[in-house]
Amino acid sequence: MLHKRHNSVVTLAILLTLVGIPKPAKANLLAQAGAAPATFTAPDKLPQDTTVNIGATSSTNGIGTSLQESFSTKYPQAKVNIETQDSSAALKSLSEGKVDLAAIGRVLTAAEKAQGFIAVPISREKIAIIISKNNPFDGNLTIDQFAQIFRGEITDWSEIGGNPGKIQLVDAPDSNDTRQAFPNYAVFQSAEFKAGANTSQLKQDSVDEMIAKLGANGIGYAVANDVIERDDVKVVTMHSTKPDDPRYPFSEPFSLVYKGTPSEAAKAYLGFATTEGGQKVVASRVGSISTVALAGIASGVASDLANKKGATGTTTEPVPAVKTGGDTAKQGAGAIADGADAVGDTAKKGAGASRRWCRCGG
C-alpha cells in the first residue's frame, strides 16, 4: 500500500501520465480495472523440482530475467526455463502446452483473447530512443520528430539541431514488441506505419545487435532499463525528459499470459510476479511502473474525477513540476498506463499543457 503522504504526488503523476498513453492502451487498462480477473498468491514453498517453462519475447528478457532470478532466490528448489521467441510463437507454444506461460510486451488481440489467452498485466516499460556513444548529437527530440525520422521525412541531423550528416534508422524486426507499440500512438497514425528509405532493419531481434548497428549516425529504440546503464549507448532526451521521468513519452506493456487452467507452477509464478516479491523487481527498474499496484489507483482516480461537478472543458494552466526522485513517485507516475480517456476533462485541467507538449495519446 502506498503511504498517505505520497498520495497527492502519485495522483498528480497519474494525471500527467494518462495524457501520454495511446487510446487503445487506455481502454485496455480500464477494461482490466473494471473486470474481476483471477488473482494468484505466492506460496510459502514449492515442491521439489518445480519447473516453470516460459516463452518470452526479446523485449521482455530484461524484466523476465530479473523476475526469474528473484523467484529462484525465494524458491531455490524451483527451476525457471525461459525460451526467447516472438510473441506469436510464444503464444503458439503456450497453446500447444510446450510452455506454462508466455511473457509478451504487447496487448493481446481480440482474436487471441477469443482463443482463450488471458493476460496478467505486470508493468509498463518505458521505451528509450537511443544513439551510439559516438554520435555527436546532444539535442532534444519531440515525438513528432522521431515519427518523421521513422518514416524517412527527416533524414539529416541538421534538421533537428545536430551537425550535418545523414540519419539512419536502425529498426527492429516487424515482430518486435517494442516496434509494435508505436502504431498505438496518434503521432504514428497520420500516415502508413512504414519505415523510410533511410532504414536498416535488423534480421535478428536483439538489443545488442541494434546497438552494434548504430554507428555514428544511427538512431534506434529499446526498453529503457535494458540500455540505460550501458556505456556504449546514449539515451536521447525527448521533450526535455529522460526515461526515469514519468513524462518520457513512449512505453509498452509487460504481461504474463496463460491459457485455460494454469499449472500449479505457473500459478506460483503469477502469484510471485503480482505480489511483493515480483513488484519489488518492477520498482527497482528504471522506467518500469507497476500495473498491478496502480491499476486500482487509476480506476479510483478516474471514478472520483468523473463524479466531480463542473468537469468540463480544458484549461491552459501550466503543468506543475513533478519530483520523481522517490521510488513511489516514479511508480505512481509512469504507467497507469492506460486510463486517460476515462478520467474525463477534469484530468486535462492539470495536464492540458502537457497534451500540447507531448501529443502522444491523441
Coordinates of C-alpha atoms in Angstrom, one line a residue:
M1 CA 0.0 0.0 0.0
L2 CA 1.3 3.4 -0.9
H3 CA 1.9 5.7 2.1
K4 CA -0.6 8.5 2.5
R5 CA 2.0 11.2 2.3
H6 CA 2.7 10.2 -1.3
N7 CA -1.0 10.3 -2.4
S8 CA -1.0 13.8 -3.8
V9 CA 2.2 13.3 -5.8
V10 CA 1.0 10.0 -7.1
T11 CA -2.4 11.4 -8.2
L12 CA -0.7 14.3 -10.0
A13 CA 1.7 12.0 -11.6
I14 CA -1.1 9.7 -12.8
L15 CA -2.9 12.7 -14.4
L16 CA 0.3 13.7 -16.2
T17 CA 1.0 10.2 -17.4
L18 CA -2.5 9.4 -18.5
V19 CA -2.4 12.2 -21.1
G20 CA 0.6 10.5 -22.9
I21 CA -0.9 7.0 -23.2
P22 CA -2.3 5.8 -26.5
K23 CA -6.1 5.3 -26.7
P24 CA -6.1 1.5 -27.3
A25 CA -4.0 1.1 -24.2
K26 CA -6.2 3.4 -22.2
A27 CA -9.3 1.3 -23.0
N28 CA -7.3 -1.9 -22.2
L29 CA -6.4 -0.9 -18.7
L30 CA -9.8 0.4 -17.9
A31 CA -11.3 -2.9 -19.0
Q32 CA -8.8 -4.7 -16.8
A33 CA -9.6 -2.4 -13.8
G34 CA -13.3 -2.9 -14.3
A35 CA -13.2 -6.7 -14.6
A36 CA -12.6 -9.2 -11.8
P37 CA -9.5 -11.1 -13.1
A38 CA -8.2 -14.2 -11.4
T39 CA -5.8 -13.5 -8.6
F40 CA -2.8 -15.5 -7.7
T41 CA -0.9 -15.9 -4.5
A42 CA 2.8 -16.7 -3.9
P43 CA 3.0 -19.9 -1.8
D44 CA 5.3 -20.2 1.2
K45 CA 7.2 -23.1 -0.5
L46 CA 7.0 -25.2 -3.6
P47 CA 7.5 -28.9 -4.2
Q48 CA 11.0 -30.1 -5.0
D49 CA 11.9 -29.9 -8.7
T50 CA 9.0 -27.5 -9.6
T51 CA 9.6 -26.2 -13.1
V52 CA 8.1 -23.2 -14.9
N53 CA 8.6 -23.0 -18.6
I54 CA 8.2 -19.6 -20.2
G55 CA 8.2 -18.5 -23.9
A56 CA 9.3 -14.9 -23.8
T57 CA 9.8 -12.1 -26.3
S58 CA 13.2 -10.4 -26.6
S59 CA 11.8 -7.1 -25.3
T60 CA 10.7 -8.8 -22.1
N61 CA 14.0 -10.6 -21.5
G62 CA 15.4 -8.0 -19.1
I63 CA 12.5 -7.9 -16.7
G64 CA 11.9 -11.6 -17.2
T65 CA 15.4 -12.5 -16.2
S66 CA 15.1 -10.3 -13.1
L67 CA 11.9 -12.0 -12.1
Q68 CA 13.4 -15.4 -12.8
E69 CA 16.4 -14.7 -10.5
S70 CA 14.2 -13.3 -7.7
F71 CA 11.8 -16.2 -8.0
S72 CA 14.7 -18.7 -7.8
T73 CA 16.0 -16.9 -4.7
K74 CA 12.7 -17.3 -2.9
Y75 CA 12.2 -20.8 -4.2
P76 CA 15.7 -22.4 -4.6
Q77 CA 14.2 -25.8 -5.3
A78 CA 12.3 -24.5 -8.3
K79 CA 13.6 -24.0 -11.9
V80 CA 12.5 -21.4 -14.4
N81 CA 13.3 -22.0 -18.1
I82 CA 13.0 -19.1 -20.5
E83 CA 13.0 -19.5 -24.2
T84 CA 13.2 -16.4 -26.4
Q85 CA 10.5 -16.3 -29.1
D86 CA 8.5 -13.7 -30.9
S87 CA 5.0 -13.1 -29.3
S88 CA 3.1 -15.2 -31.9
A89 CA 5.5 -18.1 -31.4
A90 CA 5.3 -17.8 -27.6
L91 CA 1.5 -17.9 -27.7
K92 CA 1.6 -20.9 -30.0
S93 CA 3.9 -22.7 -27.6
L94 CA 1.6 -21.9 -24.8
S95 CA -1.4 -23.2 -26.8
E96 CA 0.4 -26.4 -27.6
G97 CA 1.4 -27.0 -23.9
K98 CA 5.1 -26.6 -24.6
V99 CA 5.3 -23.7 -22.0
D100 CA 3.4 -22.8 -18.9
L101 CA 3.4 -19.0 -19.6
A102 CA 4.1 -16.6 -22.4
A103 CA 5.8 -13.3 -21.5
I104 CA 5.0 -10.6 -24.0
G105 CA 5.4 -6.9 -24.5
R106 CA 2.1 -6.1 -26.2
V107 CA -1.6 -6.4 -25.6
L108 CA -3.5 -9.5 -26.8
T109 CA -5.5 -9.1 -30.0
A110 CA -9.3 -9.7 -30.0
A111 CA -8.6 -12.9 -31.9
E112 CA -6.1 -14.1 -29.3
K113 CA -8.5 -13.4 -26.4
A114 CA -11.2 -15.3 -28.3
Q115 CA -8.8 -18.3 -28.4
G116 CA -8.7 -18.3 -24.6
F117 CA -5.5 -16.5 -23.9
I118 CA -5.6 -14.4 -20.7
A119 CA -3.0 -11.7 -19.9
V120 CA -2.0 -10.8 -16.4
P121 CA -0.5 -7.2 -16.6
I122 CA 2.7 -6.8 -14.6
S123 CA 4.2 -3.5 -15.6
R124 CA 4.6 -0.8 -18.3
E125 CA 8.1 -0.4 -19.6
K126 CA 9.4 3.0 -20.9
I127 CA 10.8 2.8 -24.5
A128 CA 14.1 4.7 -24.8
I129 CA 15.2 6.3 -28.1
I130 CA 18.9 5.6 -28.4
I131 CA 22.0 6.6 -30.3
S132 CA 25.6 5.4 -30.2
K133 CA 28.0 7.0 -27.7
N134 CA 30.0 8.0 -30.8
N135 CA 27.1 10.0 -32.2
P136 CA 27.7 13.8 -31.5
F137 CA 24.0 14.6 -31.3
D138 CA 23.3 16.2 -28.0
G139 CA 19.9 17.7 -28.6
N140 CA 16.3 17.1 -27.7
L141 CA 13.7 15.3 -29.8
T142 CA 9.9 15.6 -30.0
I143 CA 7.7 12.7 -30.7
D144 CA 6.7 14.3 -34.0
Q145 CA 10.4 14.5 -35.0
F146 CA 11.0 10.8 -34.1
A147 CA 8.0 9.8 -36.1
Q148 CA 9.3 11.8 -39.0
I149 CA 12.7 10.2 -38.7
F150 CA 11.0 6.7 -38.6
R151 CA 9.1 7.5 -41.8
G152 CA 12.1 9.0 -43.6
E153 CA 10.7 12.5 -43.6
I154 CA 13.6 13.8 -41.6
T155 CA 16.9 12.4 -43.0
D156 CA 19.7 14.7 -41.7
W157 CA 20.8 15.5 -38.2
S158 CA 21.0 19.2 -39.1
E159 CA 17.2 19.2 -39.4
I160 CA 16.9 18.6 -35.7
G161 CA 19.7 20.8 -34.5
G162 CA 22.6 18.5 -34.9
N163 CA 25.7 18.5 -37.1
P164 CA 25.1 17.9 -40.8
G165 CA 25.0 14.2 -41.6
K166 CA 22.6 11.5 -42.8
I167 CA 20.4 9.8 -40.2
Q168 CA 20.0 6.1 -40.4
L169 CA 17.1 4.4 -38.5
V170 CA 18.1 1.1 -37.1
D171 CA 14.7 -0.7 -37.0
A172 CA 13.8 -3.9 -35.1
P173 CA 12.1 -6.8 -37.0
D174 CA 8.4 -6.4 -37.6
S175 CA 7.6 -9.0 -34.9
N176 CA 9.4 -7.0 -32.2
D177 CA 7.0 -5.9 -29.3
T178 CA 8.6 -2.5 -28.9
R179 CA 8.2 -1.7 -32.5
Q180 CA 4.6 -2.8 -32.3
A181 CA 3.9 -0.3 -29.6
F182 CA 4.5 2.8 -31.8
P183 CA 1.4 2.4 -34.1
N184 CA -0.8 2.8 -30.9
Y185 CA 0.3 6.5 -30.7
A186 CA -1.5 9.1 -32.6
V187 CA 1.7 10.6 -33.9
F188 CA 2.3 7.4 -36.0
Q189 CA -1.3 7.3 -37.2
S190 CA -1.2 10.2 -39.6
A191 CA 0.5 8.1 -42.3
E192 CA 1.1 4.5 -43.1
F193 CA 3.2 2.8 -40.4
K194 CA 6.2 2.1 -42.5
A195 CA 9.9 2.8 -42.0
G196 CA 11.5 5.2 -44.6
A197 CA 14.3 4.5 -47.1
N198 CA 16.9 5.7 -44.5
T199 CA 16.3 2.4 -42.6
S200 CA 18.4 -0.6 -41.8
Q201 CA 16.1 -3.3 -40.4
L202 CA 17.6 -6.0 -38.2
K203 CA 17.2 -9.6 -39.1
Q204 CA 17.9 -10.7 -35.5
D205 CA 15.7 -9.3 -32.7
S206 CA 18.4 -8.3 -30.3
V207 CA 19.3 -5.1 -28.4
D208 CA 22.9 -5.9 -28.7
E209 CA 22.5 -6.2 -32.5
M210 CA 20.7 -2.9 -32.7
I211 CA 23.4 -1.1 -30.7
A212 CA 26.1 -2.6 -32.8
K213 CA 24.4 -1.3 -35.9
L214 CA 24.0 2.3 -34.7
G215 CA 27.4 3.6 -35.7
A216 CA 28.0 7.4 -35.6
N217 CA 24.7 8.3 -37.5
G218 CA 22.1 5.7 -36.4
I219 CA 19.1 6.0 -34.1
G220 CA 17.1 3.2 -32.6
Y221 CA 14.9 2.2 -29.7
A222 CA 14.8 -0.3 -26.8
V223 CA 13.2 -1.0 -23.4
A224 CA 14.8 1.8 -21.3
N225 CA 16.0 -0.3 -18.4
D226 CA 17.9 -2.6 -20.8
V227 CA 20.1 0.2 -22.1
I228 CA 20.1 3.0 -19.5
E229 CA 23.3 1.8 -17.8
R230 CA 25.2 0.8 -20.9
D231 CA 28.3 2.8 -21.7
D232 CA 28.1 2.1 -25.4
V233 CA 24.8 3.9 -26.0
K234 CA 23.2 7.3 -25.2
V235 CA 19.5 7.8 -24.4
V236 CA 18.1 10.7 -26.4
T237 CA 16.3 13.4 -24.4
M238 CA 12.7 13.7 -25.5
H239 CA 10.6 16.8 -24.6
S240 CA 13.4 17.6 -22.1
T241 CA 12.9 14.4 -20.2
K242 CA 14.7 11.0 -19.8
P243 CA 13.0 7.6 -19.2
D244 CA 13.2 8.0 -15.4
D245 CA 10.7 10.9 -15.8
P246 CA 7.1 9.7 -16.0
R247 CA 6.5 12.1 -18.9
Y248 CA 9.0 10.4 -21.2
P249 CA 6.6 9.7 -24.0
F250 CA 6.7 6.0 -25.1
S251 CA 6.0 2.8 -23.2
E252 CA 4.9 -0.8 -23.8
P253 CA 3.1 -3.3 -21.5
F254 CA 4.7 -6.3 -20.0
S255 CA 2.2 -9.2 -19.3
L256 CA 2.4 -12.9 -18.4
V257 CA -0.2 -14.9 -20.4
Y258 CA -1.8 -18.2 -19.6
K259 CA -4.5 -20.3 -21.3
G260 CA -7.1 -22.5 -19.6
T261 CA -6.2 -23.5 -16.1
P262 CA -2.6 -22.7 -15.4
S263 CA -0.4 -25.3 -13.9
E264 CA 0.5 -25.1 -10.2
A265 CA 4.0 -23.9 -11.1
A266 CA 2.5 -21.2 -13.3
K267 CA 0.1 -20.1 -10.6
A268 CA 3.0 -19.8 -8.2
Y269 CA 5.0 -17.7 -10.7
L270 CA 2.0 -15.5 -11.4
G271 CA 1.4 -15.1 -7.7
F272 CA 5.1 -14.1 -7.2
A273 CA 5.1 -11.6 -10.1
T274 CA 1.9 -9.9 -8.9
T275 CA 2.7 -9.6 -5.2
E276 CA 5.5 -8.2 -3.1
G277 CA 8.4 -10.2 -4.5
G278 CA 7.8 -9.5 -8.1
Q279 CA 6.7 -6.0 -7.6
K280 CA 10.0 -5.2 -5.8
V281 CA 11.7 -6.2 -9.1
V282 CA 9.5 -3.8 -11.0
A283 CA 10.2 -1.0 -8.5
S284 CA 13.9 -1.5 -8.9
R285 CA 14.0 -0.9 -12.6
V286 CA 14.4 2.4 -14.4
G287 CA 11.3 3.3 -16.4
S288 CA 9.3 0.3 -15.1
I289 CA 6.0 1.0 -13.4
S290 CA 3.8 -1.5 -11.7
T291 CA 0.5 -2.0 -13.5
V292 CA -0.6 -4.3 -10.7
A293 CA -0.2 -1.8 -7.9
L294 CA -1.5 1.2 -9.8
A295 CA -4.4 -0.1 -11.9
G296 CA -6.7 0.3 -8.8
I297 CA -5.4 3.8 -8.2
A298 CA -6.1 4.8 -11.8
S299 CA -9.6 3.4 -11.7
G300 CA -10.2 5.2 -8.4
V301 CA -8.9 8.5 -9.7
A302 CA -11.0 8.1 -12.9
S303 CA -14.1 7.4 -10.8
D304 CA -13.5 10.3 -8.5
L305 CA -12.9 12.8 -11.3
A306 CA -15.8 11.6 -13.3
N307 CA -18.1 12.2 -10.3
K308 CA -17.0 15.8 -9.8
K309 CA -19.3 18.5 -10.9
G310 CA -18.3 21.1 -13.4
A311 CA -15.7 18.9 -15.0
T312 CA -16.0 20.4 -18.5
G313 CA -13.6 22.0 -20.9
T314 CA -9.8 22.3 -20.8
T315 CA -7.5 24.9 -19.5
T316 CA -4.2 26.3 -20.4
E317 CA -2.7 26.1 -17.0
P318 CA 1.0 25.2 -17.0
V319 CA 1.8 21.7 -15.9
P320 CA 3.2 21.7 -12.3
A321 CA 6.6 20.3 -11.8
V322 CA 6.7 16.7 -10.5
K323 CA 9.5 15.5 -8.4
T324 CA 10.4 12.0 -9.4
G325 CA 13.2 11.2 -7.1
G326 CA 11.4 8.7 -4.8
D327 CA 10.5 5.2 -5.9
T328 CA 6.9 5.7 -5.1
A329 CA 6.6 8.8 -7.1
K330 CA 8.3 7.1 -10.1
Q331 CA 5.9 4.2 -9.9
G332 CA 2.8 6.4 -9.5
A333 CA 3.8 8.5 -12.4
G334 CA 4.9 6.2 -15.1
A335 CA 2.4 4.0 -16.3
I336 CA -1.0 3.8 -15.2
A337 CA -0.8 3.3 -18.4
D338 CA -4.0 3.2 -20.0
G339 CA -6.8 5.2 -18.5
A340 CA -6.7 8.8 -19.5
D341 CA -9.9 9.0 -21.5
A342 CA -11.9 7.8 -18.5
V343 CA -10.7 10.5 -16.2
G344 CA -12.8 13.0 -18.2
D345 CA -12.0 16.6 -18.9
T346 CA -11.1 17.3 -15.3
A347 CA -7.9 15.3 -15.7
K348 CA -6.9 17.6 -18.5
K349 CA -7.0 20.6 -16.1
G350 CA -3.7 19.5 -14.6
A351 CA -2.3 18.3 -17.9
G352 CA -3.8 20.4 -20.7
A353 CA -0.4 22.0 -21.4
S354 CA 1.1 18.5 -21.3
R355 CA -1.1 17.4 -24.1
R356 CA 0.2 20.2 -26.3
W357 CA 3.7 19.5 -25.0
C358 CA 3.5 15.8 -25.8
R359 CA 0.8 14.8 -28.3
C360 CA 1.3 11.1 -27.6
G361 CA -2.1 9.7 -27.0
G362 CA -4.4 11.6 -29.3

